[in-house]
């Protein structure tokens, strides 16, 4: 048990560090290759914040633990909205100016509804996984189109500024790109092993461990990025990171896990976990889209999101007692 907990802690630390270095290396390599900075900021950096979830879920599915992979994806989305945006709004209220973000919010809701439709029958088939991965490709293509078309958008300007402010030589970029990816995979393997051992020792399901401990740990890059962005006044990046990450988690993370290992699932995943994700997504859309007012998440609304996250996790813990 002690070794398993140590593996989880070490896995989290290495996961967060390697994900950051991998993103830095990938962004710098893309810059040296001549890729527009707006695409680097919106795609590579956005992809990088979801890299821990992708690799951890792929490892879990390949090890025959698909419930852990699904719990990681759904739990991370709940963490992103409830905990990350809740805490971020309490620190610095978030105002949404970006038209790109405003267009992504309804798209995120559509992706969440698609996920619910696929999970409703109690199984994730190879066809379902292929559909999700096809949606992921479509979202990436749409992001490229929007980024190039709306290069004067506040989100585009902030992401470009963040990318251009970082410089790294090509050799260093390639080194961290490769090493970051290798450590990311190894740390994910360590984390998954530790999580499965803890679940077995405590007598709880892989799903619950994925929804709680693993989801929180793999969402740490989003937490750090959103808080830093909000404190710097880059509100659109703070919420844009979460919206993009949540779409990636559903389409790519669940899609990859399902493609590796199609699996059946219990009714509680749909009615409890997907349902909570849907409610939080609707709340985010209403708050951030700004129906009849400027889109924003103030401190009271941030407290509401955080309370929802704490209530959900409290319920999960209560069911274990």
XYZ file of C-alpha atoms in Angstrom:
321
model
C 0.000 0.000 0.000
C 2.803 2.411 0.899
C 4.610 1.562 -2.333
C 1.413 2.124 -4.332
C 0.786 5.542 -2.745
C 4.421 6.477 -3.371
C 3.985 5.442 -7.010
C 0.902 7.667 -7.334
C 2.639 10.707 -5.828
C 5.807 10.182 -7.880
C 3.715 9.543 -10.973
C 1.821 12.813 -10.517
C 4.993 14.847 -10.025
C 6.722 13.352 -13.055
C 3.519 13.577 -15.085
C 3.056 17.306 -14.527
C 6.744 18.065 -15.083
C 7.082 15.954 -18.222
C 3.836 17.303 -19.706
C 5.131 20.853 -19.317
C 8.504 20.081 -20.859
C 6.858 18.117 -23.680
C 4.612 21.082 -24.517
C 7.548 23.517 -24.394
C 9.601 21.293 -26.675
C 6.720 20.699 -29.082
C 5.849 24.398 -29.257
C 9.465 25.443 -29.847
C 9.976 22.724 -32.471
C 6.820 23.843 -34.276
C 8.009 27.450 -34.150
C 11.363 26.488 -35.700
C 9.425 24.596 -38.397
C 7.549 27.782 -39.257
C 4.106 26.883 -37.872
C 2.044 30.038 -37.141
C 2.163 30.989 -33.461
C -1.621 31.107 -33.216
C -1.806 27.432 -34.139
C 1.005 26.586 -31.743
C -0.827 28.293 -28.918
C -4.280 26.914 -29.647
C -3.413 23.378 -30.741
C -0.053 22.252 -29.360
C -0.358 23.961 -25.986
C -4.046 23.024 -25.781
C -3.247 19.435 -26.704
C -0.443 19.378 -24.172
C -2.707 20.155 -21.218
C -4.730 17.038 -22.115
C -1.655 14.885 -22.758
C -1.627 13.428 -19.198
C -5.253 12.265 -19.522
C -4.595 10.805 -22.970
C -1.519 8.825 -21.997
C -2.871 7.664 -18.621
C -6.149 6.487 -20.169
C -4.336 4.741 -23.026
C -2.115 2.940 -20.513
C -5.099 1.979 -18.361
C -7.048 0.621 -21.346
C -4.061 -1.329 -22.644
C -3.621 -2.862 -19.170
C -7.233 -4.044 -19.185
C -8.582 -1.290 -16.905
C -10.966 0.614 -19.208
C -13.117 1.806 -16.281
C -10.097 3.683 -14.937
C -9.610 5.282 -18.354
C -13.253 6.380 -18.610
C -13.286 7.615 -15.013
C -10.169 9.661 -15.713
C -11.794 11.356 -18.710
C -15.174 12.125 -17.117
C -13.611 12.981 -13.756
C -11.110 15.348 -15.359
C -13.933 17.272 -17.042
C -15.734 17.578 -13.714
C -12.492 18.749 -12.082
C -11.845 21.252 -14.875
C -15.187 23.021 -14.517
C -16.022 22.532 -10.855
C -12.627 22.784 -9.177
C -10.361 24.608 -11.620
C -12.749 27.275 -12.911
C -14.366 27.512 -9.482
C -11.058 28.186 -7.708
C -9.820 30.428 -10.536
C -12.974 32.590 -10.421
C -12.672 32.910 -6.640
C -9.104 34.181 -7.071
C -9.839 36.432 -10.061
C -13.332 36.654 -11.643
C -13.201 35.535 -15.273
C -14.603 37.731 -18.044
C -15.065 36.227 -21.519
C -14.282 38.484 -24.487
C -13.256 35.915 -27.095
C -15.665 35.061 -29.912
C -13.735 31.820 -30.387
C -14.519 30.757 -26.811
C -18.162 31.795 -27.212
C -18.429 29.551 -30.275
C -16.621 26.678 -28.552
C -19.038 26.579 -25.605
C -22.077 25.309 -27.595
C -19.716 22.916 -29.387
C -18.567 21.565 -26.026
C -22.204 21.003 -25.023
C -22.809 19.125 -28.295
C -19.757 16.917 -27.596
C -21.022 16.189 -24.066
C -24.453 15.223 -25.441
C -22.801 12.969 -28.036
C -20.843 11.294 -25.248
C -24.058 10.704 -23.305
C -25.765 9.217 -26.359
C -22.885 6.755 -26.830
C -22.748 5.789 -23.147
C -26.518 5.395 -22.696
C -26.619 1.811 -23.980
C -24.079 0.699 -21.373
C -21.155 -0.022 -23.657
C -18.452 1.726 -25.639
C -17.899 -0.120 -28.905
C -15.196 0.184 -31.534
C -17.679 2.102 -33.703
C -18.356 4.526 -30.834
C -14.619 5.076 -30.371
C -14.152 5.669 -34.092
C -16.981 8.215 -34.049
C -15.365 10.059 -31.134
C -11.948 10.111 -32.806
C -13.550 11.366 -36.018
C -15.134 14.151 -33.984
C -11.736 14.939 -32.506
C -10.228 15.372 -35.980
C -13.150 17.613 -36.947
C -12.723 19.790 -33.846
C -8.996 20.160 -34.513
C -9.726 21.183 -38.121
C -12.334 23.684 -36.937
C -9.870 25.105 -34.381
C -7.277 25.636 -37.116
C -9.853 27.380 -39.292
C -11.095 29.599 -36.445
C -7.598 30.466 -35.274
C -6.427 31.541 -38.722
C -9.651 33.377 -39.520
C -9.946 35.221 -36.203
C -6.284 36.044 -35.617
C -7.269 39.350 -33.959
C -9.467 37.596 -31.405
C -8.456 38.238 -27.745
C -7.803 34.513 -27.258
C -5.579 34.409 -30.334
C -3.651 37.508 -29.250
C -3.055 36.175 -25.740
C -1.927 32.742 -26.934
C 0.403 34.235 -29.541
C 1.960 36.509 -26.931
C 2.515 33.566 -24.608
C 4.201 31.522 -27.333
C 6.415 34.291 -28.705
C 7.602 35.195 -25.193
C 9.288 31.786 -24.899
C 12.459 31.011 -26.843
C 14.297 27.702 -27.051
C 16.967 26.470 -29.412
C 16.114 23.711 -31.876
C 18.375 21.114 -30.215
C 16.912 21.840 -26.787
C 13.408 21.770 -28.243
C 13.939 18.341 -29.822
C 15.557 17.039 -26.637
C 12.620 18.060 -24.436
C 10.107 16.919 -27.036
C 11.511 13.378 -26.956
C 12.454 13.207 -23.274
C 9.205 14.827 -22.193
C 7.210 12.239 -24.117
C 9.264 9.319 -22.756
C 8.906 10.480 -19.129
C 5.214 11.206 -19.745
C 4.637 7.600 -20.784
C 6.734 6.135 -17.957
C 5.126 8.319 -15.283
C 1.683 7.378 -16.600
C 2.589 3.704 -16.298
C 3.723 4.240 -12.687
C 0.572 6.218 -11.865
C -1.802 3.641 -13.344
C -0.063 0.806 -11.485
C -0.278 2.677 -8.189
C -3.925 3.626 -8.725
C -4.941 0.039 -9.507
C -3.087 -1.246 -6.431
C -4.753 1.319 -4.158
C -8.182 0.517 -5.610
C -7.593 -3.177 -4.983
C -6.342 -2.614 -1.425
C -9.264 -0.357 -0.495
C -11.825 -2.524 -2.229
C -13.123 0.272 -4.457
C -13.622 0.204 -8.199
C -11.121 1.415 -10.775
C -13.853 3.785 -11.963
C -14.036 5.648 -8.634
C -10.245 5.912 -8.410
C -10.217 7.304 -11.956
C -13.000 9.777 -11.172
C -11.244 11.111 -8.066
C -7.518 10.660 -7.469
C -6.369 10.104 -11.055
C -8.665 12.784 -12.504
C -7.415 15.367 -10.011
C -3.773 14.542 -10.654
C -3.964 14.583 -14.446
C -5.830 17.924 -14.335
C -3.028 19.726 -12.478
C -1.608 21.274 -15.708
C -5.002 22.873 -16.440
C -5.244 24.150 -12.854
C -1.842 25.817 -13.016
C -2.430 27.253 -16.505
C -5.862 28.689 -15.661
C -4.821 30.311 -12.374
C -1.700 31.866 -13.924
C -3.679 33.125 -16.927
C -6.434 34.631 -14.764
C -3.942 36.410 -12.483
C -2.268 37.875 -15.589
C -5.637 39.111 -16.848
C -5.724 36.590 -19.707
C -9.262 35.490 -18.876
C -10.018 33.983 -22.267
C -7.027 31.650 -21.977
C -8.176 30.568 -18.501
C -11.566 29.430 -19.751
C -10.349 28.472 -23.231
C -7.930 25.950 -21.702
C -10.781 24.233 -19.871
C -13.203 24.237 -22.811
C -10.585 22.833 -25.189
C -9.340 20.293 -22.676
C -12.865 19.017 -21.968
C -13.547 18.468 -25.671
C -10.195 16.688 -26.047
C -10.948 14.503 -23.005
C -14.246 13.267 -24.406
C -13.302 12.908 -28.051
C -9.645 11.854 -27.853
C -9.195 10.339 -24.377
C -12.378 8.233 -24.379
C -11.969 7.571 -28.094
C -8.415 6.255 -27.700
C -9.360 4.118 -24.681
C -12.360 2.648 -26.513
C -10.319 1.937 -29.625
C -7.763 0.035 -27.539
C -10.275 -1.879 -25.419
C -14.053 -1.680 -26.109
C -15.896 -2.179 -22.830
C -19.219 -2.342 -21.030
C -20.131 0.043 -18.229
C -22.596 0.341 -15.373
C -25.681 2.546 -15.358
C -24.187 4.769 -12.646
C -21.616 6.096 -15.118
C -24.375 7.570 -17.270
C -26.827 8.757 -14.611
C -24.289 9.901 -12.018
C -20.972 10.828 -13.621
C -22.047 11.868 -17.107
C -25.064 13.617 -15.568
C -22.859 15.716 -13.270
C -20.593 16.583 -16.205
C -23.641 17.689 -18.228
C -24.997 19.906 -15.426
C -21.610 21.578 -14.912
C -21.202 22.082 -18.662
C -24.642 23.743 -18.872
C -23.774 25.960 -15.905
C -20.490 26.944 -17.568
C -22.260 27.765 -20.837
C -24.859 29.958 -19.116
C -22.268 31.789 -17.007
C -19.558 32.237 -19.622
C -21.687 32.729 -22.708
C -23.414 35.667 -21.057
C -27.085 35.392 -21.986
C -28.294 39.011 -21.921
C -25.054 40.261 -20.355
C -21.272 40.191 -20.650
C -20.027 36.621 -20.330
C -18.264 36.136 -17.007
C -17.798 33.853 -14.030
C -17.860 35.990 -10.879
C -16.814 34.894 -7.399
C -20.316 33.816 -6.384
C -20.634 31.669 -9.502
C -17.127 30.310 -8.949
C -18.178 29.339 -5.439
C -21.241 27.598 -6.886
C -19.099 25.578 -9.316
C -16.680 24.632 -6.530
C -19.574 23.622 -4.254
C -20.917 21.359 -6.993
C -17.526 19.679 -7.331
C -17.187 19.163 -3.576
C -20.745 17.815 -3.286
C -20.110 15.310 -6.088
C -16.895 14.037 -4.520
C -18.554 13.962 -1.108
C -21.271 11.737 -2.555
C -18.673 9.415 -4.088
C -16.916 9.089 -0.722
C -20.249 8.552 1.052
C -21.084 5.630 -1.247
C -17.781 3.993 -0.277
C -18.473 4.070 3.461
